[in-house]
PDB file of C-alpha atoms and ligand atoms in Angstrom:
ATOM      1  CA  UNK A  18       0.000   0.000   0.000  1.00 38.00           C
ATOM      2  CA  UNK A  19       1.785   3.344  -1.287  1.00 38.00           C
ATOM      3  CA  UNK A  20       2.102   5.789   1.659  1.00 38.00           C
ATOM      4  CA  UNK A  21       3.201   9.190   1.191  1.00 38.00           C
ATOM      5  CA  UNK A  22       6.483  10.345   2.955  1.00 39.00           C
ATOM      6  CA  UNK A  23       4.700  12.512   5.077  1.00 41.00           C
ATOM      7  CA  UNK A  24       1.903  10.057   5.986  1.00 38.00           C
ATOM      8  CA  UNK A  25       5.098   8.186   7.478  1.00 40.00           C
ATOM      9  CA  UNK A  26       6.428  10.644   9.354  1.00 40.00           C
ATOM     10  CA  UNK A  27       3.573  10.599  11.051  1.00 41.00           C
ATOM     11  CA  UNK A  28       2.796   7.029  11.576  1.00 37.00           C
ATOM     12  CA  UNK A  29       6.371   7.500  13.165  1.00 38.00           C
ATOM     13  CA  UNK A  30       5.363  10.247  15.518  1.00 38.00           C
ATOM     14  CA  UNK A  31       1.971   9.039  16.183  1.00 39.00           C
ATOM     15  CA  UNK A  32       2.409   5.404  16.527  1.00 37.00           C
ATOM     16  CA  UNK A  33      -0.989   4.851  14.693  1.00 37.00           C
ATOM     17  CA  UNK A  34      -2.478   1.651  15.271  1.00 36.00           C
ATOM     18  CA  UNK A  35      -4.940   1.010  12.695  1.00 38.00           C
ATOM     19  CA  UNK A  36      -3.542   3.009   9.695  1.00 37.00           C
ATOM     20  CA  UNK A  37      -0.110   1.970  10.241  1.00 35.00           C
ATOM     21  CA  UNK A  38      -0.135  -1.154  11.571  1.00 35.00           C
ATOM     22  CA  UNK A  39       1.269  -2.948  14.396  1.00 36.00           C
ATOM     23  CA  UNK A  40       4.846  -4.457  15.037  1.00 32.00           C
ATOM     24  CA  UNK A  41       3.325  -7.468  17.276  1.00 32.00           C
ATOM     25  CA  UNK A  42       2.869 -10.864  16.623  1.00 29.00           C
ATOM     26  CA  UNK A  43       0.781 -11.909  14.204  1.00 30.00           C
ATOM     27  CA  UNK A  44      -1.931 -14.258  15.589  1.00 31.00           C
ATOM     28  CA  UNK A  45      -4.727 -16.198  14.321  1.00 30.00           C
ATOM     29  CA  UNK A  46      -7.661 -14.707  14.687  1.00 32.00           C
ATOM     30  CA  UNK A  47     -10.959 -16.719  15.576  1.00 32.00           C
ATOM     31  CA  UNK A  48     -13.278 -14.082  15.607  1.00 34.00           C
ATOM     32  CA  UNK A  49     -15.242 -15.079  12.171  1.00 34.00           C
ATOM     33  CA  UNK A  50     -15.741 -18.683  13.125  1.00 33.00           C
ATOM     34  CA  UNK A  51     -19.261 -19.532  12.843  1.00 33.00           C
ATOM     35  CA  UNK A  52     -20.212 -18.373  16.120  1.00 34.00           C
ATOM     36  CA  UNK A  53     -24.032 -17.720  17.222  1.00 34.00           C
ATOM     37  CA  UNK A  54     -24.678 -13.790  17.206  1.00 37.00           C
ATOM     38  CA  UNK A  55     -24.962 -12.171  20.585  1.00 38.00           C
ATOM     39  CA  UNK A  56     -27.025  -9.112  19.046  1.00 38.00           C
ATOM     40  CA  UNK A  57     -30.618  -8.473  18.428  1.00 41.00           C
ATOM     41  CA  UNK A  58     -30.409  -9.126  14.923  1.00 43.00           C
ATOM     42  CA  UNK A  59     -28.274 -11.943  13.145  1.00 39.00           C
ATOM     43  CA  UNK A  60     -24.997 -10.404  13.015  1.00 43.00           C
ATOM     44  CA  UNK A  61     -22.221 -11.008  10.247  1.00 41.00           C
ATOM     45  CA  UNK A  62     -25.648 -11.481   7.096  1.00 41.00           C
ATOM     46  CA  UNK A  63     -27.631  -8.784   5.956  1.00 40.00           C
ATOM     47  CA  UNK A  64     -30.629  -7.906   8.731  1.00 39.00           C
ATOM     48  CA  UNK A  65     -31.387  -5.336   5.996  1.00 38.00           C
ATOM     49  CA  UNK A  66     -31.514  -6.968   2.805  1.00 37.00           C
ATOM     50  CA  UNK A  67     -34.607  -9.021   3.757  1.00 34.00           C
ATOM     51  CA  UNK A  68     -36.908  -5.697   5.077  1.00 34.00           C
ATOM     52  CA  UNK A  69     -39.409  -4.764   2.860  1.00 33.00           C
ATOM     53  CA  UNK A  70     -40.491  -0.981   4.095  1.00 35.00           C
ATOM     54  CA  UNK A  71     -38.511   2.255   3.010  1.00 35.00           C
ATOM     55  CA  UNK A  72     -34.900   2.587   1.344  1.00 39.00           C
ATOM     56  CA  UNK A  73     -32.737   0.587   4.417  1.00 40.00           C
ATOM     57  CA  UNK A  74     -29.200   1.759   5.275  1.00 48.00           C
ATOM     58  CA  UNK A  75     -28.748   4.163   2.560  1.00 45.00           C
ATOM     59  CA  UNK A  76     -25.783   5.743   2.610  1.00 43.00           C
ATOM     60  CA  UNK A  77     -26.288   7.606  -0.440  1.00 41.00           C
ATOM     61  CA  UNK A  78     -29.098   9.736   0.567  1.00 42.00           C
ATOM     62  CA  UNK A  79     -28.748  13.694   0.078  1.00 38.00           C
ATOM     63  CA  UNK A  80     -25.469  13.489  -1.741  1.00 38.00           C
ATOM     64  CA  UNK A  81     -25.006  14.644  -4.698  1.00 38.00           C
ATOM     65  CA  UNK A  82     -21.891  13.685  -6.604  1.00 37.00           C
ATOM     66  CA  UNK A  83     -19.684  16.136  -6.842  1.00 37.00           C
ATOM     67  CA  UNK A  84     -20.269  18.282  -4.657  1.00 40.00           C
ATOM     68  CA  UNK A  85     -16.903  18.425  -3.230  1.00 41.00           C
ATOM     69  CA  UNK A  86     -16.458  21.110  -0.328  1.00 45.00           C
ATOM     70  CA  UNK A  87     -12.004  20.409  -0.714  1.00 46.00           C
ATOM     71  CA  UNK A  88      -9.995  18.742  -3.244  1.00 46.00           C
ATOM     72  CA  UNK A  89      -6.876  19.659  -2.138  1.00 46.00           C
ATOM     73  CA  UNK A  90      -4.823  16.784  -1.246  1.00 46.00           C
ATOM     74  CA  UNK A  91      -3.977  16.375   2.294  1.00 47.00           C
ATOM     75  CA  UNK A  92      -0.181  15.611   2.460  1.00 45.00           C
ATOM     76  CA  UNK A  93       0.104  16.727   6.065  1.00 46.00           C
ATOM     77  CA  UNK A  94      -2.650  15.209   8.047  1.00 49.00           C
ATOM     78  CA  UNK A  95      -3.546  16.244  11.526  1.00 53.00           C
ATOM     79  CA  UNK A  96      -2.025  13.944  13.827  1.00 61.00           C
ATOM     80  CA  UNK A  97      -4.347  11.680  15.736  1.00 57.00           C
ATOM     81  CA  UNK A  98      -4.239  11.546  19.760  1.00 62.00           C
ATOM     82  CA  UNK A  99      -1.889   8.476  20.669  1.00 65.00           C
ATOM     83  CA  UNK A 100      -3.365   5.088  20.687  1.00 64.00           C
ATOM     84  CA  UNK A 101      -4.422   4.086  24.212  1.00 74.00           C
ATOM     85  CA  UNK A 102      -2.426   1.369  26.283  1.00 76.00           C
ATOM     86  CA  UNK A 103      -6.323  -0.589  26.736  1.00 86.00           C
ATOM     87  CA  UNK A 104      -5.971  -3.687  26.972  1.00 93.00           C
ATOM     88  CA  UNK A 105      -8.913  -5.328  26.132  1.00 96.00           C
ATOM     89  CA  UNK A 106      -8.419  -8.566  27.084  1.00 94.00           C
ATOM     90  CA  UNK A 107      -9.022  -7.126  31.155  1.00 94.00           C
ATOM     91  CA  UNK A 108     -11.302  -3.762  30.354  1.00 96.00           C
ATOM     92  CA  UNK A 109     -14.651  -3.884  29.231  1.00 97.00           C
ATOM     93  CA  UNK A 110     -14.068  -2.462  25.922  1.00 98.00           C
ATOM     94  CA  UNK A 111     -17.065  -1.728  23.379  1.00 98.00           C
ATOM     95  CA  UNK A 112     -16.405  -0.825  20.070  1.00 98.00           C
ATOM     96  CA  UNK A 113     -19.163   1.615  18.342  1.00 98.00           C
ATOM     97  CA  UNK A 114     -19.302   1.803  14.476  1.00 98.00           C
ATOM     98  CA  UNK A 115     -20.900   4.345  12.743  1.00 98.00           C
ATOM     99  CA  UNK A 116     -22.058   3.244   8.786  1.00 98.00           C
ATOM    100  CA  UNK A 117     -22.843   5.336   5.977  1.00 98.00           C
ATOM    101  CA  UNK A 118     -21.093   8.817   6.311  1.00 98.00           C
ATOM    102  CA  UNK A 119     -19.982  11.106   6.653  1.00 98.00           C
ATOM    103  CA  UNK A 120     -23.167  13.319   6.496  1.00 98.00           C
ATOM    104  CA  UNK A 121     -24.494  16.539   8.264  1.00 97.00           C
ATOM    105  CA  UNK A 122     -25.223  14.489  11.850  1.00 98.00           C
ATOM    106  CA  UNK A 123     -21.939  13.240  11.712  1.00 98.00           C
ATOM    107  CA  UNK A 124     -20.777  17.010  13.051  1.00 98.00           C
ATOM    108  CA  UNK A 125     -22.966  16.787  16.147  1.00 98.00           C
ATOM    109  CA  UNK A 126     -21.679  13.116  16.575  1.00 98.00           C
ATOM    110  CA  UNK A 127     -18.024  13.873  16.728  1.00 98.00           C
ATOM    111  CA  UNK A 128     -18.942  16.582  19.595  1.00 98.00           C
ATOM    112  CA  UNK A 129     -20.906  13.718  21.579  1.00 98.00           C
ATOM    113  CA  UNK A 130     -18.351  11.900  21.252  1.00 98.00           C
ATOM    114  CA  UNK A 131     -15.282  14.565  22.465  1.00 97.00           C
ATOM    115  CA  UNK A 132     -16.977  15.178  25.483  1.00 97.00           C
ATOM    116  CA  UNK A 133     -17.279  11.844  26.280  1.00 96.00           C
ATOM    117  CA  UNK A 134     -13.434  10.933  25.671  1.00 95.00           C
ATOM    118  CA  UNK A 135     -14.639   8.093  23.636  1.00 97.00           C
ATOM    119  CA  UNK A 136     -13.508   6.687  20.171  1.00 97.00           C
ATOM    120  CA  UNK A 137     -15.694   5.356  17.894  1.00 98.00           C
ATOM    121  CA  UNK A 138     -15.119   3.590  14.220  1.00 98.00           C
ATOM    122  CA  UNK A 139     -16.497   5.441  10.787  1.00 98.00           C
ATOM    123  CA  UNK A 140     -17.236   2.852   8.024  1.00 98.00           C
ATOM    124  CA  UNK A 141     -17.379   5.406   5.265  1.00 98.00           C
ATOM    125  CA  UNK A 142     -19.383   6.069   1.798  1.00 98.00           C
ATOM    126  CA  UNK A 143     -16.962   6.962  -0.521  1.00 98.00           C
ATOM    127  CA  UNK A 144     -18.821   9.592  -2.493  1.00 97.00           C
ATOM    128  CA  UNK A 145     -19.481  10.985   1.262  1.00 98.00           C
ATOM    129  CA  UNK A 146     -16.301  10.744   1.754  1.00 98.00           C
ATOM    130  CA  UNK A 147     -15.370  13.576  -1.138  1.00 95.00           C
ATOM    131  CA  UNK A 148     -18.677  15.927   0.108  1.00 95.00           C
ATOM    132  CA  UNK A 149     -16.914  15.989   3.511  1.00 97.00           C
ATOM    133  CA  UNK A 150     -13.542  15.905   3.854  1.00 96.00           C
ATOM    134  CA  UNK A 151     -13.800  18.227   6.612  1.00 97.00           C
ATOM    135  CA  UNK A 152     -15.673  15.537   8.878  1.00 98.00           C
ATOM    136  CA  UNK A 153     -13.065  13.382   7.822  1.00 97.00           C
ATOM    137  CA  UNK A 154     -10.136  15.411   9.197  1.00 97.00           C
ATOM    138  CA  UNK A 155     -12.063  15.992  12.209  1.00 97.00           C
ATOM    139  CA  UNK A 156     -12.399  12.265  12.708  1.00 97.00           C
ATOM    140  CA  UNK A 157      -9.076  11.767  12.288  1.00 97.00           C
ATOM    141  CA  UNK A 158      -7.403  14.432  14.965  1.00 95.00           C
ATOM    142  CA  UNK A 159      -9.605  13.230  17.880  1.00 96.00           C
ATOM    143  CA  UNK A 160      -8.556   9.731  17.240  1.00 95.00           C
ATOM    144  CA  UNK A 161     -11.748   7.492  15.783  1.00 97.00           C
ATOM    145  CA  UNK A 162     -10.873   5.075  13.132  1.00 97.00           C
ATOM    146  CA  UNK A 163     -11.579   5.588   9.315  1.00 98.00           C
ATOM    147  CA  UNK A 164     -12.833   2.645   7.439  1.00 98.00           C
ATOM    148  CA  UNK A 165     -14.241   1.754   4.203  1.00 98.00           C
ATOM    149  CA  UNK A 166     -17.746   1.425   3.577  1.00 98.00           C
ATOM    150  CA  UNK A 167     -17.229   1.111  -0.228  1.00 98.00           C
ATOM    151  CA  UNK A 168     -17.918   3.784  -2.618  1.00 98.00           C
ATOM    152  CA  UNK A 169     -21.826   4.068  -3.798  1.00 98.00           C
ATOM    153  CA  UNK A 170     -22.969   1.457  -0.872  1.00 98.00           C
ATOM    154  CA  UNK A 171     -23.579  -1.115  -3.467  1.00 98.00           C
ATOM    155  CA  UNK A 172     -24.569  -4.823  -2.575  1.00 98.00           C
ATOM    156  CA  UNK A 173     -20.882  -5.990  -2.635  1.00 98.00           C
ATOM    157  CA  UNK A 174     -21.735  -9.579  -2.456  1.00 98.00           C
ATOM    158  CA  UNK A 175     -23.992  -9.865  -5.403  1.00 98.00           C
ATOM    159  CA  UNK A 176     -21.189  -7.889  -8.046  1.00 98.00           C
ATOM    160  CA  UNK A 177     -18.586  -9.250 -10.041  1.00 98.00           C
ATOM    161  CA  UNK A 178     -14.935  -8.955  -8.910  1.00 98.00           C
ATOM    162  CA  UNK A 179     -14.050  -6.103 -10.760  1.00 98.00           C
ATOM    163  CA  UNK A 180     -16.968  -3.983  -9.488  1.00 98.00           C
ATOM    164  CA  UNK A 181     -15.956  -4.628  -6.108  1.00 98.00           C
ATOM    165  CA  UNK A 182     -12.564  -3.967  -6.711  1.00 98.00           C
ATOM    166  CA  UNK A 183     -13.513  -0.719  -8.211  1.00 98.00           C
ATOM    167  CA  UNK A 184     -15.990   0.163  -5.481  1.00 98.00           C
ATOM    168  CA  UNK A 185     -13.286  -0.476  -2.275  1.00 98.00           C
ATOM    169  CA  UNK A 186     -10.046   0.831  -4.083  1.00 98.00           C
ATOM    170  CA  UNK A 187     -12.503   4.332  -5.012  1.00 98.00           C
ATOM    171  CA  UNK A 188     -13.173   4.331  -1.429  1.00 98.00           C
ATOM    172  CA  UNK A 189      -9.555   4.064  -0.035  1.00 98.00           C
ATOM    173  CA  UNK A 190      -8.592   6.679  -2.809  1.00 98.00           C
ATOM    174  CA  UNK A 191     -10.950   9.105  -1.430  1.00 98.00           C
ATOM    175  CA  UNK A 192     -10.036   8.665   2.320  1.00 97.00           C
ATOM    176  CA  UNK A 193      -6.425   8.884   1.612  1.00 97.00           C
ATOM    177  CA  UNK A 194      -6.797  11.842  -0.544  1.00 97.00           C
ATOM    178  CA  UNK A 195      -8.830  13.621   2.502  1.00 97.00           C
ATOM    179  CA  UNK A 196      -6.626  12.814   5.270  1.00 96.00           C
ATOM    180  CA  UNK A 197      -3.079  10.565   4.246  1.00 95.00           C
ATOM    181  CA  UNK A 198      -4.704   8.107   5.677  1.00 95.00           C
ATOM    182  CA  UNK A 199      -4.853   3.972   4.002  1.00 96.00           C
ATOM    183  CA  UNK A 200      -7.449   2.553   6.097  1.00 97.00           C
ATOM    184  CA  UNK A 201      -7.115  -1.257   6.894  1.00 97.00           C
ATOM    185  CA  UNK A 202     -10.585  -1.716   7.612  1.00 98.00           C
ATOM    186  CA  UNK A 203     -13.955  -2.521   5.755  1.00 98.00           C
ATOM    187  CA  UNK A 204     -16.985  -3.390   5.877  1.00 98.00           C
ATOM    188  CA  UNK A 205     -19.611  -4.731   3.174  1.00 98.00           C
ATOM    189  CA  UNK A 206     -22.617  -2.844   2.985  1.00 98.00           C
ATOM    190  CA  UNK A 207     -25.924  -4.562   4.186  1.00 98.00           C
ATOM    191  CA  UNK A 208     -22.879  -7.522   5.731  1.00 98.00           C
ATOM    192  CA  UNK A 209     -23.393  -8.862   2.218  1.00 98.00           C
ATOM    193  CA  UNK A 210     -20.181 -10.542   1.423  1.00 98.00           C
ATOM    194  CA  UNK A 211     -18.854 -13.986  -0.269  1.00 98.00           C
ATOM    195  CA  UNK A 212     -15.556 -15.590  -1.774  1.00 98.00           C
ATOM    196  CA  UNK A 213     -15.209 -12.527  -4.061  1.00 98.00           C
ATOM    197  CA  UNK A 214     -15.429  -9.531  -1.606  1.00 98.00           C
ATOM    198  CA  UNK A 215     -13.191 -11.825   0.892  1.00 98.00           C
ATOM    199  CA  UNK A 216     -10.866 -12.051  -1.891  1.00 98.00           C
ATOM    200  CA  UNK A 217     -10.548  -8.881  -3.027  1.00 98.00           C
ATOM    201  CA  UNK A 218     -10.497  -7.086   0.447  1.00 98.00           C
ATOM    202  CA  UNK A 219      -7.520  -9.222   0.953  1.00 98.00           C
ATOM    203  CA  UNK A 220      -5.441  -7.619  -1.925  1.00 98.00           C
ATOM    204  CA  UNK A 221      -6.347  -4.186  -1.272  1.00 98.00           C
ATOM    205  CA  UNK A 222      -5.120  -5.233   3.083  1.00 98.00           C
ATOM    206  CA  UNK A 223      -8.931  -4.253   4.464  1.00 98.00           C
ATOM    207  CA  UNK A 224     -10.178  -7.020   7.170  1.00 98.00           C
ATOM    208  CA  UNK A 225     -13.836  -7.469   6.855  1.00 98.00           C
ATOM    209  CA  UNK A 226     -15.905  -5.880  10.099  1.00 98.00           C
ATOM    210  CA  UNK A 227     -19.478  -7.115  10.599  1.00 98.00           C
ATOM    211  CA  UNK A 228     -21.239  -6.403  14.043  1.00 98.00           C
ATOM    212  CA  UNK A 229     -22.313  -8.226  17.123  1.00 98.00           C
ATOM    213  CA  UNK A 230     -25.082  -5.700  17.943  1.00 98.00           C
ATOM    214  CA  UNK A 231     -27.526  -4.554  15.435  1.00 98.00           C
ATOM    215  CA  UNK A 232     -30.167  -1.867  17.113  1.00 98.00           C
ATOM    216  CA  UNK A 233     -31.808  -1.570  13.647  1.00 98.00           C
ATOM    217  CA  UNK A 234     -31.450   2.147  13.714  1.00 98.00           C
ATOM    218  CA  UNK A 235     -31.891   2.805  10.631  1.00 97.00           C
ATOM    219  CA  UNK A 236     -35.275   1.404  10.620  1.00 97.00           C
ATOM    220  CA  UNK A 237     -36.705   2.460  13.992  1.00 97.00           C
ATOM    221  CA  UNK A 238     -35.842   6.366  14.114  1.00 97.00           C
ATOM    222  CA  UNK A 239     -36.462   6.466  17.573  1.00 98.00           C
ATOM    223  CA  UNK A 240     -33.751   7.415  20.255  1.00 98.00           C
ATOM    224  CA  UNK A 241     -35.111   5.988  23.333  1.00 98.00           C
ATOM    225  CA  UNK A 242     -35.976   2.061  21.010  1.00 98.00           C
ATOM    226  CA  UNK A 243     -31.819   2.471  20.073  1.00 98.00           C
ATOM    227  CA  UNK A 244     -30.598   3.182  23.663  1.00 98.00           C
ATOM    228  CA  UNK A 245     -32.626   0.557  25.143  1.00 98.00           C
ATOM    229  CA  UNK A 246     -31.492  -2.106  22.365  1.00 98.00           C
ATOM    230  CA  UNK A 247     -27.863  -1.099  22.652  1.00 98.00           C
ATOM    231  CA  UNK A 248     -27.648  -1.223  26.146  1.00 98.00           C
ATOM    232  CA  UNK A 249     -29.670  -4.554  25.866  1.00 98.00           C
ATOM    233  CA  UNK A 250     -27.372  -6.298  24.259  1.00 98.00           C
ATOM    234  CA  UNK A 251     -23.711  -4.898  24.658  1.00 98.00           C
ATOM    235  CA  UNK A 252     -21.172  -7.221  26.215  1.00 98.00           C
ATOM    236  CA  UNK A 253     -17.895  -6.525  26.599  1.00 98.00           C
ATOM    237  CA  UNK A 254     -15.740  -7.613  23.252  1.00 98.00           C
ATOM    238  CA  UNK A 255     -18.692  -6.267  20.844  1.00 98.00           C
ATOM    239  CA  UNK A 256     -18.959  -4.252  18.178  1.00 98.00           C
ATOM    240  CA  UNK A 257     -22.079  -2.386  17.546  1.00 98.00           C
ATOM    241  CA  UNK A 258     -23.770  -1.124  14.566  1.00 98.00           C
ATOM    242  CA  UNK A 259     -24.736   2.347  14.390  1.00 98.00           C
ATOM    243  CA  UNK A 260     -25.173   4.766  11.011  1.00 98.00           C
ATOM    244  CA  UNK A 261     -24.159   8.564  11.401  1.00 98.00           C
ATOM    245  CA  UNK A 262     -26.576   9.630   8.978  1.00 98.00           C
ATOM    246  CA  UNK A 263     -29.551   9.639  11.024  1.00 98.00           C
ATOM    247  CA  UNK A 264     -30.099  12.497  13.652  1.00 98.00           C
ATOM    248  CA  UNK A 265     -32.202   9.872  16.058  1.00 98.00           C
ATOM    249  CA  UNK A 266     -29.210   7.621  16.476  1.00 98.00           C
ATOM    250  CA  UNK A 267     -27.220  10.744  16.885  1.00 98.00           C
ATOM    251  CA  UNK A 268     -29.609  11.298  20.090  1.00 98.00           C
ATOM    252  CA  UNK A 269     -29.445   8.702  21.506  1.00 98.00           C
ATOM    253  CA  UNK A 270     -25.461   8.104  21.866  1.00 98.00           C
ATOM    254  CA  UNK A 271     -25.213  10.592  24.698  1.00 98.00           C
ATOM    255  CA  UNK A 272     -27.203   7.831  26.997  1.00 98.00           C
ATOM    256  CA  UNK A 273     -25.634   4.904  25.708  1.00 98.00           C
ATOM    257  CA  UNK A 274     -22.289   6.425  26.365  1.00 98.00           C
ATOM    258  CA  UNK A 275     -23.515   7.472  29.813  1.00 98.00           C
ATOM    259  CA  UNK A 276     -25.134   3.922  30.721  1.00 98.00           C
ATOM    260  CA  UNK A 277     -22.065   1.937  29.620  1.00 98.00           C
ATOM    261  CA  UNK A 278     -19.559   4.260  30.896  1.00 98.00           C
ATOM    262  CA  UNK A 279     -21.513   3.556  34.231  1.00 98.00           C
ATOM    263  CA  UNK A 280     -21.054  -0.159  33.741  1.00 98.00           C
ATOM    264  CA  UNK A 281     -17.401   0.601  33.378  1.00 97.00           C
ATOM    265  CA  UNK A 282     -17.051   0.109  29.429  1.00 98.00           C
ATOM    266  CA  UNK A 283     -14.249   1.598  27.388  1.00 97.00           C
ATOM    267  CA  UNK A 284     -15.190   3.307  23.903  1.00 98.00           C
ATOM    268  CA  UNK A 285     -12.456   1.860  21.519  1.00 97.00           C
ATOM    269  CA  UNK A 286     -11.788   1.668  18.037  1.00 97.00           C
ATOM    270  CA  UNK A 287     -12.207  -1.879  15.898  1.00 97.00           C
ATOM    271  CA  UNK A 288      -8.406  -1.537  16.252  1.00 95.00           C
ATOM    272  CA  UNK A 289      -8.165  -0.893  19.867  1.00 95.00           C
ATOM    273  CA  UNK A 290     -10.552  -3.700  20.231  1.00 97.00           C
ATOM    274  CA  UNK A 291      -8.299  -6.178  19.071  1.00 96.00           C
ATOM    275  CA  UNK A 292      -5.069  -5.152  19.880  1.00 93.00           C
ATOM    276  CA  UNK A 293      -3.410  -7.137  16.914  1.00 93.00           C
ATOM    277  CA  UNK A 294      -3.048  -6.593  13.454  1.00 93.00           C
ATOM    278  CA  UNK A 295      -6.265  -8.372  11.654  1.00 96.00           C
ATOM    279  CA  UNK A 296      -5.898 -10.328   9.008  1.00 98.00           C
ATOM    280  CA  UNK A 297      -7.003  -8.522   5.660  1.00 98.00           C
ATOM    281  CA  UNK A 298      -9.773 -10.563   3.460  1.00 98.00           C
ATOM    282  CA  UNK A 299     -10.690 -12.265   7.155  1.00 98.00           C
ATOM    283  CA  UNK A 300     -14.600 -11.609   8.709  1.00 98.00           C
ATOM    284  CA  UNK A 301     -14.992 -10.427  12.448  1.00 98.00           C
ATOM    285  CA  UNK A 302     -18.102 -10.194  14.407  1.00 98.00           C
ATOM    286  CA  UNK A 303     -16.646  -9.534  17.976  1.00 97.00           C
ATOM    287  CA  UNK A 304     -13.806  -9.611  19.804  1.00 96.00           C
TER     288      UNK A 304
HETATM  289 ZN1   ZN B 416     -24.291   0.879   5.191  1.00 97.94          ZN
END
């Protein structure tokens, strides 16, 4: 993966754990064997592919192509807080995902977020991605994790190879372009994945990320129905699925940050969760 001489200098300074990868041990990871989901809805397949109301975890809504606020490229990205020493193998460590952005709620959720100290995971739309660079940066300095989301939130599992090629390698274009950043994360949209998307994130280094905890927040837009799920069903180790582009998830991550803080849970990154390089082409649900 090409990295600009910059972008280096500051994985050197910043010691950034999910962009520039670890210098541990490899180890297996076990996290995508076929293991029961702990979530409300079947985690690691499509809960959305199947509903039959509305237009379900669009991440393409309100964007219009082109409208790009800043194409400048970003050679000299604000530097990210240090990764944290968490060990999540002893601290109850969740990992919130946000799908689908970045879009105008995503502001309001990065402020949410700061004054809760907590880090969260963006699995981006790439034509989002190049409306809102500036969300992008933002994400960046105060340390969340940027993923790819691929690039027009197409069904990656049902396209041929070289349309999901196309649709990821867009995607980490777009990212790196905004920020100098080569994220090493992905995740299919609607968790529709086979052979094909397994092989292809593999080339281009992106793990696959699916969920343990699905809220269905993009079909109930209603706060208190998301807290209530999310707090439900979190256990320490999981990663939960959240989108960014709706306003009533939005509200309702101020309680489930407050409620789990409570419990004593951590708000880490995918990459924080683990604590190891993952394995690119490789599916996890949870930690
Ligand atoms: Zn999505």
């Amino acid at each position: 993966m090409a990295r600009t001489g910059a972008f280096h200098r500051w994985c050197a300074a910043a010691a950034a754990l999910s962009v520039c990868g670890w210098l541990s041990t490899l180890q297996t990871a076990t996290a995508d064997d076929a293991r029961a989901p702990a979530g409300l809805a079947a985690n690691g397949r499509d809960t959305t592919r199947a509903a039959p109301q509305g237009r379900p975890h669009d991440g393409t809504q309100g964007t219009a192509p082109g409208r790009a606020q800043d194409t400048a490229p970003q050679t000299a990205p604000a530097a990210p807080p240090r990764p944290r020493k968490t060990d999540c193998k002893k601290a109850r460590c969740v990992a919130l995902t946000f799908d689908d952005g970045p879009m105008a709620p995503t502001a309001k959720l990065l402020d949410i977020l700061a004054q809760h100290q907590a880090r969260a995971t963006f699995f981006m739309v790439g034509r989002n991605v190049e409306s809102r660079p500036d969300l992008l940066r933002r994400e960046l300095a105060a340390g969340h994790e940027l993923a790819n989301h691929s690039y027009t939130h197409a069904d990656l599992g049902r396209s041929p190879a070289a349309k999901v090629h196309a649709e990821l390698s867009r995607t980490q274009a777009a990212i790196k372009h905004a920020t100098g950043v080569t994220p090493t994360l992905m995740r299919p949209p609607y968790g529709s994945t086979d052979g094909t998307v397994a092989s292809v994130s593999r080339r281009l280094g992106l793990a696959q990320i699916l969920w343990t905890v699905d809220p269905l927040d993009w079909k109930d837009r209603d706060s208190r129905r998301v807290e209530q799920r999310v707090l439900r069903a979190t256990k320490p180790g999981h990663i939960v699925l959240l989108h960014d582009i709706h306003p009533s998830t939005v509200a309702a991550v101020p309680t489930i940050l407050k409620r789990l803080s409570a419990k004593g849970y951590v708000f880490v990154t995918v990459s924080e969760l683990y604590g190891r390089p993952l394995t690119p082409g490789k599916k996890y649900i949870e930690r």
